[in-house]
Amino acid sequence: NAGVTQTPKFQVLKTGQSMTLQCAQDMNHNSMYWYRQDPGMGLRLIYYSASEGTTDKGEVPNGYNVSRLNKREFSLRLESAAPSQTSVYFCASSVEQGLETQYFGPGTRLLVL
Amino acid sequence: QQPVQSPQAVILREGEDAVINCSSSKALYSVHWYRQKHGEAPVFLMILLKGGEQKGHEKISASFNEKKQQSSLYLTASQLSYSGTYFCGTERQNAGNMLTFGGGTRLMVKP
């Protein structure tokens, strides 16, 4: 099992460009999450999907959109990237939402110039 | 609201003990602990539930004080492999089961 995979590993964007971060899990988990990690801020939840077909906003959703394509895949889209979105983005999944271990992907390092 | 972790950083010698604290101003339902090594993804350590028992994982254990809305992570006889950043994630009651993570505690264990 690969667990949680993310693509790309690194990306450099110019302000205003758009991109989609891909995430897939092969553990048959129902819930998936997108976090961003900035120095000294810990992990902040951007969006989550409690189950296939549902998505909800987390703490910091502004500037992002998500799609739960199917049970395995959960993508994060930046429509018009801004320097404030420079961060490390982690995707995670769990069997169900809450009271469950979250398994994290390796992360995507994004730099917006 | 983000839980507050203390200390922000700690340096230990191999074999020494450490305590990392996590506190919230809101009523908590559960506390999750994760460890992240530099350049890697966070890895789950344990979950503590309201009304639950103290948990243990190898020589790492944790407690949850519901009255104070605080959790403490205890690292006993630390090993070099314990180095990393420790995060607590708190799940508030009636808050949609979302985890809110603290800013992290950097732990360095030296030989």
mmCIF file of C-alpha atoms in Angstrom:
data_model
loop_
_atom_site.group_PDB
_atom_site.id
_atom_site.type_symbol
_atom_site.label_atom_id
_atom_site.label_comp_id
_atom_site.label_asym_id
_atom_site.label_seq_id
_atom_site.Cartn_x
_atom_site.Cartn_y
_atom_site.Cartn_z
ATOM 1 C CA ASN A 1 0.000 0.000 0.000
ATOM 2 C CA ALA A 2 1.271 3.455 -0.920
ATOM 3 C CA GLY A 3 -0.859 5.138 1.773
ATOM 4 C CA VAL A 4 -1.439 8.809 0.937
ATOM 5 C CA THR A 5 0.301 10.178 -2.140
ATOM 6 C CA GLN A 6 0.568 13.792 -3.259
ATOM 7 C CA THR A 7 1.664 15.421 -6.498
ATOM 8 C CA PRO A 8 3.649 17.482 -7.217
ATOM 9 C CA LYS A 9 6.350 17.444 -4.528
ATOM 10 C CA PHE A 10 7.531 20.971 -5.351
ATOM 11 C CA GLN A 11 6.023 23.815 -7.349
ATOM 12 C CA VAL A 12 6.951 27.409 -8.093
ATOM 13 C CA LEU A 13 4.191 29.712 -9.297
ATOM 14 C CA LYS A 14 3.977 33.338 -10.260
ATOM 15 C CA THR A 15 1.348 35.527 -8.614
ATOM 16 C CA GLY A 16 -1.977 35.064 -10.383
ATOM 17 C CA GLN A 17 -1.235 31.631 -11.811
ATOM 18 C CA SER A 18 -3.495 28.698 -11.008
ATOM 19 C CA MET A 19 -2.698 25.119 -10.120
ATOM 20 C CA THR A 20 -4.217 21.968 -8.688
ATOM 21 C CA LEU A 21 -2.627 19.842 -5.989
ATOM 22 C CA GLN A 22 -3.517 16.174 -6.260
ATOM 23 C CA CYS A 23 -4.015 13.727 -3.408
ATOM 24 C CA ALA A 24 -4.915 10.043 -3.474
ATOM 25 C CA GLN A 25 -5.221 7.353 -0.798
ATOM 26 C CA ASP A 26 -5.445 3.586 -1.176
ATOM 27 C CA MET A 27 -6.628 2.736 2.353
ATOM 28 C CA ASN A 28 -10.363 2.886 1.566
ATOM 29 C CA HIS A 29 -10.744 5.820 3.958
ATOM 30 C CA ASN A 30 -13.938 7.845 3.973
ATOM 31 C CA SER A 31 -12.568 11.188 5.193
ATOM 32 C CA MET A 32 -9.893 13.332 3.591
ATOM 33 C CA TYR A 33 -8.315 16.664 4.550
ATOM 34 C CA TRP A 34 -6.133 19.451 3.213
ATOM 35 C CA TYR A 35 -3.830 21.341 5.596
ATOM 36 C CA ARG A 36 -1.248 24.033 5.143
ATOM 37 C CA GLN A 37 1.815 24.331 7.366
ATOM 38 C CA ASP A 38 3.627 27.609 7.899
ATOM 39 C CA PRO A 39 6.613 28.100 10.224
ATOM 40 C CA GLY A 40 5.498 28.413 13.837
ATOM 41 C CA MET A 41 1.817 28.026 12.947
ATOM 42 C CA GLY A 42 1.442 24.288 13.057
ATOM 43 C CA LEU A 43 -1.080 22.717 10.697
ATOM 44 C CA ARG A 44 -4.170 24.644 9.662
ATOM 45 C CA LEU A 45 -7.148 22.947 8.057
ATOM 46 C CA ILE A 46 -8.136 24.370 4.679
ATOM 47 C CA TYR A 47 -10.954 22.036 3.594
ATOM 48 C CA TYR A 48 -12.101 18.570 4.447
ATOM 49 C CA SER A 49 -14.361 15.899 3.024
ATOM 50 C CA ALA A 50 -16.100 13.754 5.616
ATOM 51 C CA SER A 51 -17.248 11.329 2.953
ATOM 52 C CA GLU A 52 -17.415 10.964 -0.807
ATOM 53 C CA GLY A 53 -19.629 13.657 -2.254
ATOM 54 C CA THR A 54 -19.266 16.139 0.616
ATOM 55 C CA THR A 55 -16.804 18.953 1.268
ATOM 56 C CA ASP A 56 -16.658 21.558 4.027
ATOM 57 C CA LYS A 57 -14.571 24.593 4.873
ATOM 58 C CA GLY A 58 -11.919 24.446 7.553
ATOM 59 C CA GLU A 59 -10.121 27.281 9.326
ATOM 60 C CA VAL A 60 -8.489 28.964 6.309
ATOM 61 C CA PRO A 61 -10.507 28.239 3.112
ATOM 62 C CA ASN A 62 -10.189 31.627 1.387
ATOM 63 C CA GLY A 63 -8.386 31.428 -1.969
ATOM 64 C CA TYR A 64 -8.852 27.670 -2.324
ATOM 65 C CA ASN A 65 -11.346 25.255 -3.810
ATOM 66 C CA VAL A 66 -11.548 21.484 -3.481
ATOM 67 C CA SER A 67 -13.014 18.534 -5.327
ATOM 68 C CA ARG A 68 -13.649 15.078 -3.923
ATOM 69 C CA LEU A 69 -13.376 13.312 -7.261
ATOM 70 C CA ASN A 70 -14.146 9.858 -5.850
ATOM 71 C CA LYS A 71 -13.458 7.983 -2.634
ATOM 72 C CA ARG A 72 -9.728 7.829 -3.356
ATOM 73 C CA GLU A 73 -8.974 11.322 -4.640
ATOM 74 C CA PHE A 74 -9.244 14.811 -3.140
ATOM 75 C CA SER A 75 -7.778 17.766 -5.023
ATOM 76 C CA LEU A 76 -6.998 21.315 -3.915
ATOM 77 C CA ARG A 77 -7.104 24.172 -6.427
ATOM 78 C CA LEU A 78 -5.574 27.619 -6.213
ATOM 79 C CA GLU A 79 -7.390 29.757 -8.772
ATOM 80 C CA SER A 80 -5.152 32.827 -8.536
ATOM 81 C CA ALA A 81 -2.069 32.193 -6.446
ATOM 82 C CA ALA A 82 -0.806 34.849 -4.025
ATOM 83 C CA PRO A 83 2.538 35.057 -2.158
ATOM 84 C CA SER A 84 0.618 34.495 1.101
ATOM 85 C CA GLN A 85 -0.155 30.997 -0.168
ATOM 86 C CA THR A 86 3.514 30.026 -0.089
ATOM 87 C CA SER A 87 3.471 27.071 2.274
ATOM 88 C CA VAL A 88 3.776 23.328 2.636
ATOM 89 C CA TYR A 89 0.491 21.586 1.858
ATOM 90 C CA PHE A 90 -0.380 18.250 3.422
ATOM 91 C CA CYS A 91 -3.199 15.948 2.479
ATOM 92 C CA ALA A 92 -4.453 13.465 5.087
ATOM 93 C CA SER A 93 -7.073 10.752 5.331
ATOM 94 C CA SER A 94 -8.852 8.823 8.077
ATOM 95 C CA VAL A 95 -11.328 5.992 8.270
ATOM 96 C CA GLU A 96 -14.000 8.373 9.509
ATOM 97 C CA GLN A 97 -13.972 11.966 10.660
ATOM 98 C CA GLY A 98 -13.086 12.545 14.300
ATOM 99 C CA LEU A 99 -11.642 10.159 16.906
ATOM 100 C CA GLU A 100 -9.597 8.565 14.164
ATOM 101 C CA THR A 101 -5.943 8.520 13.262
ATOM 102 C CA GLN A 102 -5.146 10.788 10.349
ATOM 103 C CA TYR A 103 -2.554 9.517 7.894
ATOM 104 C CA PHE A 104 -0.592 12.247 6.161
ATOM 105 C CA GLY A 105 0.920 12.394 2.704
ATOM 106 C CA PRO A 106 4.509 13.559 2.117
ATOM 107 C CA GLY A 107 3.503 17.160 1.384
ATOM 108 C CA THR A 108 3.758 19.620 -1.501
ATOM 109 C CA ARG A 109 6.109 22.576 -1.126
ATOM 110 C CA LEU A 110 4.673 25.580 -2.938
ATOM 111 C CA LEU A 111 6.450 28.861 -3.567
ATOM 112 C CA VAL A 112 4.487 31.770 -5.019
ATOM 113 C CA LEU A 113 6.619 34.602 -6.354
ATOM 114 C CA GLN B 1 -8.846 28.744 18.307
ATOM 115 C CA GLN B 2 -5.399 27.245 18.205
ATOM 116 C CA PRO B 3 -4.317 25.315 21.339
ATOM 117 C CA VAL B 4 -1.190 26.601 23.043
ATOM 118 C CA GLN B 5 1.811 24.310 23.381
ATOM 119 C CA SER B 6 4.677 24.724 25.815
ATOM 120 C CA PRO B 7 7.584 24.783 25.776
ATOM 121 C CA GLN B 8 8.211 25.902 22.198
ATOM 122 C CA ALA B 9 11.527 24.070 22.131
ATOM 123 C CA VAL B 10 13.502 21.740 24.373
ATOM 124 C CA ILE B 11 16.946 20.166 24.171
ATOM 125 C CA LEU B 12 17.639 16.927 26.012
ATOM 126 C CA ARG B 13 20.474 14.495 26.491
ATOM 127 C CA GLU B 14 19.757 10.869 25.686
ATOM 128 C CA GLY B 15 18.054 9.218 28.646
ATOM 129 C CA GLU B 16 16.515 12.409 30.042
ATOM 130 C CA ASP B 17 12.780 12.963 30.442
ATOM 131 C CA ALA B 18 10.582 15.712 29.014
ATOM 132 C CA VAL B 19 7.011 16.953 29.309
ATOM 133 C CA ILE B 20 5.167 18.814 26.563
ATOM 134 C CA ASN B 21 1.939 20.600 27.409
ATOM 135 C CA CYS B 22 -1.075 21.499 25.314
ATOM 136 C CA SER B 23 -3.863 23.725 26.592
ATOM 137 C CA SER B 24 -7.083 25.065 25.157
ATOM 138 C CA SER B 25 -9.512 27.782 26.178
ATOM 139 C CA LYS B 26 -12.420 25.722 24.844
ATOM 140 C CA ALA B 27 -14.035 22.524 26.123
ATOM 141 C CA LEU B 28 -12.347 19.585 24.465
ATOM 142 C CA TYR B 29 -13.627 16.208 23.374
ATOM 143 C CA SER B 30 -10.302 14.671 22.440
ATOM 144 C CA VAL B 31 -6.622 15.445 22.057
ATOM 145 C CA HIS B 32 -4.430 13.906 19.344
ATOM 146 C CA TRP B 33 -0.630 13.860 19.434
ATOM 147 C CA TYR B 34 1.587 13.732 16.338
ATOM 148 C CA ARG B 35 5.338 13.816 15.759
ATOM 149 C CA GLN B 36 6.937 15.295 12.668
ATOM 150 C CA LYS B 37 10.557 14.834 11.682
ATOM 151 C CA HIS B 38 12.220 17.510 9.597
ATOM 152 C CA GLY B 39 11.044 17.441 5.994
ATOM 153 C CA GLU B 40 8.596 14.609 6.620
ATOM 154 C CA ALA B 41 4.871 14.212 7.196
ATOM 155 C CA PRO B 42 3.375 14.181 10.707
ATOM 156 C CA VAL B 43 2.969 10.714 12.194
ATOM 157 C CA PHE B 44 0.250 9.770 14.671
ATOM 158 C CA LEU B 45 1.252 8.937 18.257
ATOM 159 C CA MET B 46 -1.975 8.655 20.242
ATOM 160 C CA ILE B 47 -5.496 9.929 20.933
ATOM 161 C CA LEU B 48 -6.864 10.811 24.362
ATOM 162 C CA LEU B 49 -10.588 10.965 24.822
ATOM 163 C CA LYS B 50 -12.627 12.870 27.334
ATOM 164 C CA GLY B 51 -13.174 10.498 30.227
ATOM 165 C CA GLY B 52 -10.588 8.088 28.876
ATOM 166 C CA GLU B 53 -7.500 6.615 30.416
ATOM 167 C CA GLN B 54 -3.933 7.774 30.104
ATOM 168 C CA LYS B 55 -2.441 6.357 26.923
ATOM 169 C CA GLY B 56 1.007 4.973 26.291
ATOM 170 C CA HIS B 57 3.170 4.332 23.252
ATOM 171 C CA GLU B 58 6.647 2.819 23.809
ATOM 172 C CA LYS B 59 8.162 5.141 26.431
ATOM 173 C CA ILE B 60 5.855 7.969 25.432
ATOM 174 C CA SER B 61 2.627 8.477 27.355
ATOM 175 C CA ALA B 62 0.062 11.222 27.694
ATOM 176 C CA SER B 63 -2.710 12.421 29.964
ATOM 177 C CA PHE B 64 -5.803 14.571 29.509
ATOM 178 C CA ASN B 65 -7.085 16.854 32.274
ATOM 179 C CA GLU B 66 -10.677 17.620 31.311
ATOM 180 C CA LYS B 67 -11.208 20.211 34.026
ATOM 181 C CA LYS B 68 -8.265 22.292 32.859
ATOM 182 C CA GLN B 69 -8.668 21.413 29.140
ATOM 183 C CA GLN B 70 -5.025 20.422 29.095
ATOM 184 C CA SER B 71 -3.051 17.475 27.834
ATOM 185 C CA SER B 72 0.528 16.562 28.605
ATOM 186 C CA LEU B 73 2.872 14.327 26.629
ATOM 187 C CA TYR B 74 5.526 12.518 28.681
ATOM 188 C CA LEU B 75 8.729 11.305 27.041
ATOM 189 C CA THR B 76 10.664 8.984 29.330
ATOM 190 C CA ALA B 77 14.315 8.029 28.926
ATOM 191 C CA SER B 78 14.478 9.885 25.615
ATOM 192 C CA GLN B 79 16.190 8.360 22.601
ATOM 193 C CA LEU B 80 17.818 10.051 19.624
ATOM 194 C CA SER B 81 14.845 8.912 17.511
ATOM 195 C CA TYR B 82 12.501 11.065 19.606
ATOM 196 C CA SER B 83 13.882 14.227 18.009
ATOM 197 C CA GLY B 84 11.324 16.132 15.964
ATOM 198 C CA THR B 85 8.424 18.514 16.362
ATOM 199 C CA TYR B 86 5.461 17.415 18.446
ATOM 200 C CA PHE B 87 1.994 18.721 17.685
ATOM 201 C CA CYS B 88 -1.187 18.399 19.652
ATOM 202 C CA GLY B 89 -4.465 18.500 17.773
ATOM 203 C CA THR B 90 -7.603 19.273 19.712
ATOM 204 C CA GLU B 91 -11.138 18.311 18.861
ATOM 205 C CA ARG B 92 -13.699 20.593 20.438
ATOM 206 C CA GLN B 93 -17.121 19.505 21.548
ATOM 207 C CA ASN B 94 -19.855 20.358 19.059
ATOM 208 C CA ALA B 95 -17.341 21.669 16.516
ATOM 209 C CA GLY B 96 -17.773 19.231 13.659
ATOM 210 C CA ASN B 97 -14.961 16.850 14.615
ATOM 211 C CA MET B 98 -12.303 19.117 13.109
ATOM 212 C CA LEU B 99 -8.807 19.004 14.544
ATOM 213 C CA THR B 100 -7.115 22.282 15.438
ATOM 214 C CA PHE B 101 -3.363 21.950 15.822
ATOM 215 C CA GLY B 102 -1.027 23.788 18.152
ATOM 216 C CA GLY B 103 2.109 25.565 16.962
ATOM 217 C CA GLY B 104 4.346 22.627 17.856
ATOM 218 C CA THR B 105 7.177 21.876 20.283
ATOM 219 C CA ARG B 106 10.626 21.261 18.794
ATOM 220 C CA LEU B 107 12.469 18.511 20.644
ATOM 221 C CA MET B 108 16.139 17.784 20.089
ATOM 222 C CA VAL B 109 17.787 14.816 21.770
ATOM 223 C CA LYS B 110 21.580 14.890 21.833
ATOM 224 C CA PRO B 111 23.936 11.962 22.515
#
